[in-house]
Amino acid sequence: MTNYPTIHKNKDSFKIPPNLPNYENAVKDFKHWSDFEKELTYFDDHKINAAYNAIDRHIETFRRNKIALFYESETGEKKEYTFYDLFVLSNKAANIFKDLGLERGERAFLFLPRIPELFYCFLGIQKTGAITGTLFSAFGPQALEDRLSDSQAKIVITTKELKERIEIIRHNLPHLEHVIVVDSQDFTDKMEKAKEITHVARMDPDEPAFMLYTSGTTGKPKGVVHAHRAILMEYITAKWVLDLRDQDTYWCTADPGWVTGIAYEILGSWANGVTSVVFSGRFDPKIWYEILEKYSVSVWYTAPTAIRMLMAADSGIVKNYNLSNLRHLCSVGEPLNPECVEWGLKVFGLPFHDSWWQTETGGIMITNYPSMDIKPGSMGKPVPGIIAGIFKDDRHKLPVGQEGNLCIKCKWPSQMRAIWGRPKKYESYFFAEKGTGQKWYLSGDRATQDKDGYFWFVGRADDVIKTSGERVGPFEVESALVEHPAVIEAGVIGKPDPMRGEIIKAFVVLEKSYQERAKGKEGEKLIEDLKAYVKKNLAGHAYPREIEFIDKLPKTRSGKIMRRILKAKELGLPIGDTSTLEEY
Ligand code: ATP
Ligand code: MG
């Protein structure tokens, strides 16, 4: 679907040899997940604890006094923590939670901005054997009530400022026993007095470790539960895909309110012993480049929405920064437009590596590896050990080249263990393959696989447009539009049409210099230009018959375009759950 040439990798493509030197060999040699367990630490009887693997096991090694976390606040306040510091702080936090009666399997939720307390309290809860939940600090009372009430959380950990939102709904939360305020004198005193050592709960690998609610892009968020075992997948993918190693400084821009922040800012990344940067401020191109420079970031994991915003900002500004330490760039969360991959090459001398996964999969499933050629616009290939397939709606497997439901063969270590309180919903994600009976997981996304084994994202099943008998994925139309110099971002939907079933409608955010001009007659000309551009570069049937300029696309807090909101507004329908909408 893309006209972009393949980016070939050879030994000059990387500064140091990748952790996964040869993808094909790794796939061929893969036998069983348990073969990798020796890289983690299990207790007797095969018990495990994710937090122990992220932090404690490094204490006995050369990493004891290594920086685990460089923290910088929005106002520029800086702090640093070694692995030993996080070990002690999380032990103390665990002891405080235990004193409050938090028990194995009970839920404790973090409602915190991205401050150091979030990280060590997350680990502390894991150590008690309770289930850690995360909540974006921007959540309002309704979003909080939905999640805290559904999960029957016993403890919420928050700040003075955020606590007010909990107070509003507290009378509806009979299970909530304690609200811990981390910026209070009480917490400071408790931390001071708490013992530095704690007994880390020995968990069965299948016992729940954390839960979080999906991004809510397509509907009401679901409470996805993950087990301690998931750390194996998170560790291996952080090693193979993010290519983390000891000399790196790694920056994951995700918030732990989103699964990426848990799997690759806490568990998988620290399980590899890497030094991480956490910046709690907002997106701002200059500040982001400053962070990359100041901390000599070498591996950077971010999202398409941020990349598009950096592209929209004057790319000249990047020249003011010394980013020579960067060696590996990755992206997640949304389809990565091929133009973003190319832009990385142009500006940083490095392509972005797309990675596809979901809250439910608990870890990266399909991705581009440092050692593998990149086809810009493709998600890449399944992680060694993961088998992905494309299925028809009738549960028959489809051959290469055909578009269908993207599915993952069961089981893998970070496969979700439950949808909290909704066993039927959970079961609905799985099906038996016609003919073989093999169990598969249905992702809800549509994709194709090409003859070389690369997977291409088409769209979420709900978003795929059926126009004049053809199926069109919004992503390819959006990508075609984004390539036009006037366009920063685009959200594409199907709009019911009596003749064609649906027509394609695009909502377009224009580049600054085009915004004023597009208000008058020139706007109409630009619309025609854009239509012609997509017709020419994509396909005659896939161009948007309607184009509307808007200032901003509705997005989730994890940065995903919410096409369902564009559609509901267009059709004058109720807009549904908006708890994860970026701004109301
Ligand atoms: P909800 O399930 O509540 O609607 P959500 O699906 O956005 O929300 P997440 O689990 O955070 O919640 O996101 C996973 C989804 O994000 C995937 O199913 C896919 O649609 C999209 N996604 C993630 N990474 C990629 C990628 N690399 N390419 C294309 N799409 C991606
Ligand atoms: Mg989803």
PDB file of N, CA and C in Angstrom, residues 255-334:
ATOM      1  N   ASP A 255       2.545   7.418  29.781  1.00  0.00           N
ATOM      2  CA  ASP A 255       2.125   7.529  31.180  1.00  0.00           C
ATOM      3  C   ASP A 255       1.709   6.124  31.642  1.00  0.00           C
ATOM      4  N   PRO A 256       2.040   5.732  32.858  1.00  0.00           N
ATOM      5  CA  PRO A 256       1.618   4.399  33.320  1.00  0.00           C
ATOM      6  C   PRO A 256       0.097   4.231  33.452  1.00  0.00           C
ATOM      7  N   GLY A 257      -0.658   5.300  33.197  1.00  0.00           N
ATOM      8  CA  GLY A 257      -2.103   5.145  33.089  1.00  0.00           C
ATOM      9  C   GLY A 257      -2.473   4.357  31.836  1.00  0.00           C
ATOM     10  N   TRP A 258      -1.500   4.175  30.992  1.00  0.00           N
ATOM     11  CA  TRP A 258      -1.656   3.445  29.740  1.00  0.00           C
ATOM     12  C   TRP A 258      -0.721   2.239  29.827  1.00  0.00           C
ATOM     13  N   VAL A 259      -1.087   1.149  29.196  1.00  0.00           N
ATOM     14  CA  VAL A 259      -0.335  -0.097  29.383  1.00  0.00           C
ATOM     15  C   VAL A 259       1.143   0.048  29.002  1.00  0.00           C
ATOM     16  N   THR A 260       1.440   0.900  28.024  1.00  0.00           N
ATOM     17  CA  THR A 260       2.835   1.075  27.615  1.00  0.00           C
ATOM     18  C   THR A 260       3.688   1.561  28.783  1.00  0.00           C
ATOM     19  N   GLY A 261       3.120   2.445  29.595  1.00  0.00           N
ATOM     20  CA  GLY A 261       3.862   2.979  30.736  1.00  0.00           C
ATOM     21  C   GLY A 261       4.134   1.922  31.799  1.00  0.00           C
ATOM     22  N   ILE A 262       3.278   0.934  31.907  1.00  0.00           N
ATOM     23  CA  ILE A 262       3.511  -0.149  32.877  1.00  0.00           C
ATOM     24  C   ILE A 262       4.522  -1.150  32.323  1.00  0.00           C
ATOM     25  N   ALA A 263       4.256  -1.605  31.098  1.00  0.00           N
ATOM     26  CA  ALA A 263       5.078  -2.691  30.560  1.00  0.00           C
ATOM     27  C   ALA A 263       6.484  -2.233  30.184  1.00  0.00           C
ATOM     28  N   TYR A 264       6.590  -0.978  29.697  1.00  0.00           N
ATOM     29  CA  TYR A 264       7.891  -0.557  29.169  1.00  0.00           C
ATOM     30  C   TYR A 264       8.455   0.707  29.820  1.00  0.00           C
ATOM     31  N   GLU A 265       7.855   1.106  30.943  1.00  0.00           N
ATOM     32  CA  GLU A 265       8.477   2.200  31.691  1.00  0.00           C
ATOM     33  C   GLU A 265       8.765   1.711  33.103  1.00  0.00           C
ATOM     34  N   ILE A 266       8.159   0.566  33.465  1.00  0.00           N
ATOM     35  CA  ILE A 266       8.390   0.015  34.808  1.00  0.00           C
ATOM     36  C   ILE A 266       8.915  -1.428  34.698  1.00  0.00           C
ATOM     37  N   LEU A 267       8.076  -2.313  34.198  1.00  0.00           N
ATOM     38  CA  LEU A 267       8.399  -3.743  34.341  1.00  0.00           C
ATOM     39  C   LEU A 267       9.455  -4.245  33.355  1.00  0.00           C
ATOM     40  N   GLY A 268       9.128  -4.209  32.064  1.00  0.00           N
ATOM     41  CA  GLY A 268      10.051  -4.797  31.078  1.00  0.00           C
ATOM     42  C   GLY A 268      11.380  -4.068  30.993  1.00  0.00           C
ATOM     43  N   SER A 269      11.327  -2.752  31.077  1.00  0.00           N
ATOM     44  CA  SER A 269      12.553  -1.962  30.919  1.00  0.00           C
ATOM     45  C   SER A 269      13.467  -2.134  32.133  1.00  0.00           C
ATOM     46  N   TRP A 270      12.906  -2.011  33.332  1.00  0.00           N
ATOM     47  CA  TRP A 270      13.767  -2.185  34.512  1.00  0.00           C
ATOM     48  C   TRP A 270      14.196  -3.636  34.688  1.00  0.00           C
ATOM     49  N   ALA A 271      13.384  -4.575  34.232  1.00  0.00           N
ATOM     50  CA  ALA A 271      13.827  -5.975  34.312  1.00  0.00           C
ATOM     51  C   ALA A 271      15.112  -6.159  33.507  1.00  0.00           C
ATOM     52  N   ASN A 272      15.333  -5.272  32.514  1.00  0.00           N
ATOM     53  CA  ASN A 272      16.576  -5.299  31.750  1.00  0.00           C
ATOM     54  C   ASN A 272      17.669  -4.440  32.397  1.00  0.00           C
ATOM     55  N   GLY A 273      17.344  -3.845  33.521  1.00  0.00           N
ATOM     56  CA  GLY A 273      18.354  -3.066  34.250  1.00  0.00           C
ATOM     57  C   GLY A 273      18.738  -1.751  33.599  1.00  0.00           C
ATOM     58  N   VAL A 274      17.847  -1.199  32.795  1.00  0.00           N
ATOM     59  CA  VAL A 274      18.199   0.008  32.047  1.00  0.00           C
ATOM     60  C   VAL A 274      17.936   1.268  32.862  1.00  0.00           C
ATOM     61  N   THR A 275      18.698   2.315  32.592  1.00  0.00           N
ATOM     62  CA  THR A 275      18.458   3.637  33.182  1.00  0.00           C
ATOM     63  C   THR A 275      17.355   4.314  32.383  1.00  0.00           C
ATOM     64  N   SER A 276      16.302   4.776  33.091  1.00  0.00           N
ATOM     65  CA  SER A 276      15.157   5.370  32.400  1.00  0.00           C
ATOM     66  C   SER A 276      14.985   6.832  32.754  1.00  0.00           C
ATOM     67  N   VAL A 277      14.449   7.554  31.801  1.00  0.00           N
ATOM     68  CA  VAL A 277      14.098   8.955  32.035  1.00  0.00           C
ATOM     69  C   VAL A 277      12.587   9.046  32.149  1.00  0.00           C
ATOM     70  N   VAL A 278      12.118   9.778  33.147  1.00  0.00           N
ATOM     71  CA  VAL A 278      10.692  10.073  33.238  1.00  0.00           C
ATOM     72  C   VAL A 278      10.534  11.586  33.287  1.00  0.00           C
ATOM     73  N   PHE A 279       9.765  12.090  32.345  1.00  0.00           N
ATOM     74  CA  PHE A 279       9.497  13.527  32.320  1.00  0.00           C
ATOM     75  C   PHE A 279       7.999  13.703  32.532  1.00  0.00           C
ATOM     76  N   SER A 280       7.638  14.472  33.564  1.00  0.00           N
ATOM     77  CA  SER A 280       6.215  14.517  33.897  1.00  0.00           C
ATOM     78  C   SER A 280       5.493  15.701  33.239  1.00  0.00           C
ATOM     79  N   GLY A 281       6.233  16.502  32.473  1.00  0.00           N
ATOM     80  CA  GLY A 281       5.584  17.657  31.843  1.00  0.00           C
ATOM     81  C   GLY A 281       4.825  17.305  30.584  1.00  0.00           C
ATOM     82  N   ARG A 282       4.240  18.335  30.017  1.00  0.00           N
ATOM     83  CA  ARG A 282       3.440  18.153  28.812  1.00  0.00           C
ATOM     84  C   ARG A 282       4.302  18.075  27.565  1.00  0.00           C
ATOM     85  N   PHE A 283       3.644  17.743  26.480  1.00  0.00           N
ATOM     86  CA  PHE A 283       4.342  17.706  25.204  1.00  0.00           C
ATOM     87  C   PHE A 283       4.692  19.121  24.762  1.00  0.00           C
ATOM     88  N   ASP A 284       5.932  19.303  24.391  1.00  0.00           N
ATOM     89  CA  ASP A 284       6.381  20.564  23.813  1.00  0.00           C
ATOM     90  C   ASP A 284       7.656  20.228  23.030  1.00  0.00           C
ATOM     91  N   PRO A 285       7.666  20.491  21.732  1.00  0.00           N
ATOM     92  CA  PRO A 285       8.810  20.035  20.924  1.00  0.00           C
ATOM     93  C   PRO A 285      10.155  20.454  21.513  1.00  0.00           C
ATOM     94  N   LYS A 286      10.270  21.726  21.906  1.00  0.00           N
ATOM     95  CA  LYS A 286      11.588  22.192  22.394  1.00  0.00           C
ATOM     96  C   LYS A 286      11.990  21.448  23.663  1.00  0.00           C
ATOM     97  N   ILE A 287      11.028  21.311  24.579  1.00  0.00           N
ATOM     98  CA  ILE A 287      11.356  20.631  25.840  1.00  0.00           C
ATOM     99  C   ILE A 287      11.687  19.166  25.582  1.00  0.00           C
ATOM    100  N   TRP A 288      10.975  18.554  24.666  1.00  0.00           N
ATOM    101  CA  TRP A 288      11.265  17.146  24.365  1.00  0.00           C
ATOM    102  C   TRP A 288      12.682  16.989  23.798  1.00  0.00           C
ATOM    103  N   TYR A 289      13.046  17.874  22.888  1.00  0.00           N
ATOM    104  CA  TYR A 289      14.411  17.775  22.346  1.00  0.00           C
ATOM    105  C   TYR A 289      15.438  18.037  23.447  1.00  0.00           C
ATOM    106  N   GLU A 290      15.094  18.961  24.346  1.00  0.00           N
ATOM    107  CA  GLU A 290      16.003  19.235  25.461  1.00  0.00           C
ATOM    108  C   GLU A 290      16.211  17.996  26.324  1.00  0.00           C
ATOM    109  N   ILE A 291      15.114  17.280  26.584  1.00  0.00           N
ATOM    110  CA  ILE A 291      15.210  16.058  27.404  1.00  0.00           C
ATOM    111  C   ILE A 291      16.107  15.033  26.695  1.00  0.00           C
ATOM    112  N   LEU A 292      15.876  14.882  25.406  1.00  0.00           N
ATOM    113  CA  LEU A 292      16.686  13.913  24.652  1.00  0.00           C
ATOM    114  C   LEU A 292      18.170  14.266  24.749  1.00  0.00           C
ATOM    115  N   GLU A 293      18.453  15.564  24.671  1.00  0.00           N
ATOM    116  CA  GLU A 293      19.843  16.006  24.689  1.00  0.00           C
ATOM    117  C   GLU A 293      20.442  15.907  26.096  1.00  0.00           C
ATOM    118  N   LYS A 294      19.713  16.484  27.064  1.00  0.00           N
ATOM    119  CA  LYS A 294      20.226  16.605  28.432  1.00  0.00           C
ATOM    120  C   LYS A 294      20.575  15.253  29.044  1.00  0.00           C
ATOM    121  N   TYR A 295      19.732  14.264  28.791  1.00  0.00           N
ATOM    122  CA  TYR A 295      19.964  12.945  29.400  1.00  0.00           C
ATOM    123  C   TYR A 295      20.703  11.999  28.457  1.00  0.00           C
ATOM    124  N   SER A 296      21.151  12.522  27.326  1.00  0.00           N
ATOM    125  CA  SER A 296      21.838  11.688  26.330  1.00  0.00           C
ATOM    126  C   SER A 296      21.026  10.426  26.043  1.00  0.00           C
ATOM    127  N   VAL A 297      19.758  10.628  25.765  1.00  0.00           N
ATOM    128  CA  VAL A 297      18.877   9.478  25.534  1.00  0.00           C
ATOM    129  C   VAL A 297      19.383   8.687  24.324  1.00  0.00           C
ATOM    130  N   SER A 298      19.438   7.363  24.479  1.00  0.00           N
ATOM    131  CA  SER A 298      19.887   6.539  23.352  1.00  0.00           C
ATOM    132  C   SER A 298      18.736   5.745  22.751  1.00  0.00           C
ATOM    133  N   VAL A 299      17.782   5.331  23.566  1.00  0.00           N
ATOM    134  CA  VAL A 299      16.634   4.588  23.039  1.00  0.00           C
ATOM    135  C   VAL A 299      15.365   5.346  23.432  1.00  0.00           C
ATOM    136  N   TRP A 300      14.512   5.527  22.457  1.00  0.00           N
ATOM    137  CA  TRP A 300      13.347   6.401  22.642  1.00  0.00           C
ATOM    138  C   TRP A 300      12.099   5.665  22.151  1.00  0.00           C
ATOM    139  N   TYR A 301      11.120   5.529  23.049  1.00  0.00           N
ATOM    140  CA  TYR A 301       9.870   4.824  22.700  1.00  0.00           C
ATOM    141  C   TYR A 301       8.738   5.821  22.824  1.00  0.00           C
ATOM    142  N   THR A 302       8.115   6.168  21.701  1.00  0.00           N
ATOM    143  CA  THR A 302       7.085   7.184  21.747  1.00  0.00           C
ATOM    144  C   THR A 302       5.898   6.793  20.863  1.00  0.00           C
ATOM    145  N   ALA A 303       5.050   7.753  20.536  1.00  0.00           N
ATOM    146  CA  ALA A 303       3.799   7.414  19.843  1.00  0.00           C
ATOM    147  C   ALA A 303       3.636   8.264  18.584  1.00  0.00           C
ATOM    148  N   PRO A 304       2.903   7.736  17.593  1.00  0.00           N
ATOM    149  CA  PRO A 304       2.735   8.477  16.328  1.00  0.00           C
ATOM    150  C   PRO A 304       2.210   9.891  16.526  1.00  0.00           C
ATOM    151  N   THR A 305       1.295  10.057  17.458  1.00  0.00           N
ATOM    152  CA  THR A 305       0.727  11.376  17.644  1.00  0.00           C
ATOM    153  C   THR A 305       1.830  12.383  18.012  1.00  0.00           C
ATOM    154  N   ALA A 306       2.762  11.974  18.854  1.00  0.00           N
ATOM    155  CA  ALA A 306       3.864  12.863  19.243  1.00  0.00           C
ATOM    156  C   ALA A 306       4.789  13.100  18.048  1.00  0.00           C
ATOM    157  N   ILE A 307       5.037  12.045  17.288  1.00  0.00           N
ATOM    158  CA  ILE A 307       5.931  12.195  16.128  1.00  0.00           C
ATOM    159  C   ILE A 307       5.319  13.180  15.128  1.00  0.00           C
ATOM    160  N   ARG A 308       4.007  13.049  14.912  1.00  0.00           N
ATOM    161  CA  ARG A 308       3.359  13.979  13.965  1.00  0.00           C
ATOM    162  C   ARG A 308       3.425  15.421  14.466  1.00  0.00           C
ATOM    163  N   MET A 309       3.329  15.588  15.784  1.00  0.00           N
ATOM    164  CA  MET A 309       3.418  16.941  16.342  1.00  0.00           C
ATOM    165  C   MET A 309       4.840  17.500  16.213  1.00  0.00           C
ATOM    166  N   LEU A 310       5.823  16.636  16.370  1.00  0.00           N
ATOM    167  CA  LEU A 310       7.209  17.090  16.189  1.00  0.00           C
ATOM    168  C   LEU A 310       7.451  17.460  14.733  1.00  0.00           C
ATOM    169  N   MET A 311       6.849  16.662  13.839  1.00  0.00           N
ATOM    170  CA  MET A 311       6.995  16.958  12.407  1.00  0.00           C
ATOM    171  C   MET A 311       6.351  18.302  12.075  1.00  0.00           C
ATOM    172  N   ALA A 312       5.218  18.563  12.737  1.00  0.00           N
ATOM    173  CA  ALA A 312       4.487  19.797  12.446  1.00  0.00           C
ATOM    174  C   ALA A 312       5.251  21.018  12.952  1.00  0.00           C
ATOM    175  N   ALA A 313       5.963  20.844  14.066  1.00  0.00           N
ATOM    176  CA  ALA A 313       6.781  21.955  14.567  1.00  0.00           C
ATOM    177  C   ALA A 313       7.927  22.101  13.565  1.00  0.00           C
ATOM    178  N   ASP A 314       8.475  23.228  13.482  1.00  0.00           N
ATOM    179  CA  ASP A 314       9.547  23.483  12.528  1.00  0.00           C
ATOM    180  C   ASP A 314      10.676  22.471  12.728  1.00  0.00           C
ATOM    181  N   SER A 315      10.913  21.648  11.742  1.00  0.00           N
ATOM    182  CA  SER A 315      11.924  20.605  11.951  1.00  0.00           C
ATOM    183  C   SER A 315      13.323  21.219  12.023  1.00  0.00           C
ATOM    184  N   GLY A 316      13.434  22.489  11.664  1.00  0.00           N
ATOM    185  CA  GLY A 316      14.709  23.193  11.811  1.00  0.00           C
ATOM    186  C   GLY A 316      15.173  23.249  13.256  1.00  0.00           C
ATOM    187  N   ILE A 317      14.229  23.276  14.212  1.00  0.00           N
ATOM    188  CA  ILE A 317      14.645  23.455  15.611  1.00  0.00           C
ATOM    189  C   ILE A 317      15.460  22.273  16.125  1.00  0.00           C
ATOM    190  N   VAL A 318      15.243  21.134  15.538  1.00  0.00           N
ATOM    191  CA  VAL A 318      15.955  19.949  16.026  1.00  0.00           C
ATOM    192  C   VAL A 318      17.470  20.111  15.840  1.00  0.00           C
ATOM    193  N   LYS A 319      17.846  20.917  14.881  1.00  0.00           N
ATOM    194  CA  LYS A 319      19.282  21.116  14.614  1.00  0.00           C
ATOM    195  C   LYS A 319      19.986  21.829  15.768  1.00  0.00           C
ATOM    196  N   ASN A 320      19.208  22.487  16.623  1.00  0.00           N
ATOM    197  CA  ASN A 320      19.820  23.189  17.753  1.00  0.00           C
ATOM    198  C   ASN A 320      20.220  22.247  18.882  1.00  0.00           C
ATOM    199  N   TYR A 321      19.932  20.991  18.738  1.00  0.00           N
ATOM    200  CA  TYR A 321      20.193  20.062  19.841  1.00  0.00           C
ATOM    201  C   TYR A 321      21.188  18.986  19.399  1.00  0.00           C
ATOM    202  N   ASN A 322      21.979  18.568  20.364  1.00  0.00           N
ATOM    203  CA  ASN A 322      22.910  17.483  20.077  1.00  0.00           C
ATOM    204  C   ASN A 322      22.235  16.163  20.482  1.00  0.00           C
ATOM    205  N   LEU A 323      21.753  15.451  19.489  1.00  0.00           N
ATOM    206  CA  LEU A 323      21.033  14.202  19.770  1.00  0.00           C
ATOM    207  C   LEU A 323      21.848  13.001  19.280  1.00  0.00           C
ATOM    208  N   SER A 324      23.158  13.184  19.312  1.00  0.00           N
ATOM    209  CA  SER A 324      24.014  12.162  18.700  1.00  0.00           C
ATOM    210  C   SER A 324      24.010  10.853  19.478  1.00  0.00           C
ATOM    211  N   ASN A 325      23.478  10.866  20.717  1.00  0.00           N
ATOM    212  CA  ASN A 325      23.425   9.609  21.457  1.00  0.00           C
ATOM    213  C   ASN A 325      22.272   8.708  21.040  1.00  0.00           C
ATOM    214  N   LEU A 326      21.293   9.275  20.367  1.00  0.00           N
ATOM    215  CA  LEU A 326      20.153   8.446  19.947  1.00  0.00           C
ATOM    216  C   LEU A 326      20.655   7.317  19.060  1.00  0.00           C
ATOM    217  N   ARG A 327      20.168   6.113  19.324  1.00  0.00           N
ATOM    218  CA  ARG A 327      20.567   5.009  18.454  1.00  0.00           C
ATOM    219  C   ARG A 327      19.397   4.137  18.015  1.00  0.00           C
ATOM    220  N   HIS A 328      18.231   4.267  18.700  1.00  0.00           N
ATOM    221  CA  HIS A 328      17.123   3.386  18.331  1.00  0.00           C
ATOM    222  C   HIS A 328      15.805   4.069  18.674  1.00  0.00           C
ATOM    223  N   LEU A 329      14.900   4.144  17.690  1.00  0.00           N
ATOM    224  CA  LEU A 329      13.628   4.835  17.882  1.00  0.00           C
ATOM    225  C   LEU A 329      12.461   3.869  17.664  1.00  0.00           C
ATOM    226  N   CYS A 330      11.500   3.897  18.574  1.00  0.00           N
ATOM    227  CA  CYS A 330      10.354   3.007  18.447  1.00  0.00           C
ATOM    228  C   CYS A 330       9.057   3.774  18.671  1.00  0.00           C
ATOM    229  N   SER A 331       7.977   3.190  18.164  1.00  0.00           N
ATOM    230  CA  SER A 331       6.674   3.849  18.245  1.00  0.00           C
ATOM    231  C   SER A 331       5.597   2.827  18.554  1.00  0.00           C
ATOM    232  N   VAL A 332       4.561   3.283  19.224  1.00  0.00           N
ATOM    233  CA  VAL A 332       3.443   2.398  19.559  1.00  0.00           C
ATOM    234  C   VAL A 332       2.163   3.192  19.757  1.00  0.00           C
ATOM    235  N   GLY A 333       1.037   2.494  19.621  1.00  0.00           N
ATOM    236  CA  GLY A 333      -0.243   3.054  20.058  1.00  0.00           C
ATOM    237  C   GLY A 333      -1.223   3.292  18.945  1.00  0.00           C
ATOM    238  N   GLU A 334      -0.695   3.582  17.786  1.00  0.00           N
ATOM    239  CA  GLU A 334      -1.529   3.887  16.635  1.00  0.00           C
ATOM    240  C   GLU A 334      -0.732   3.483  15.419  1.00  0.00           C
TER     241      GLU A 334
END
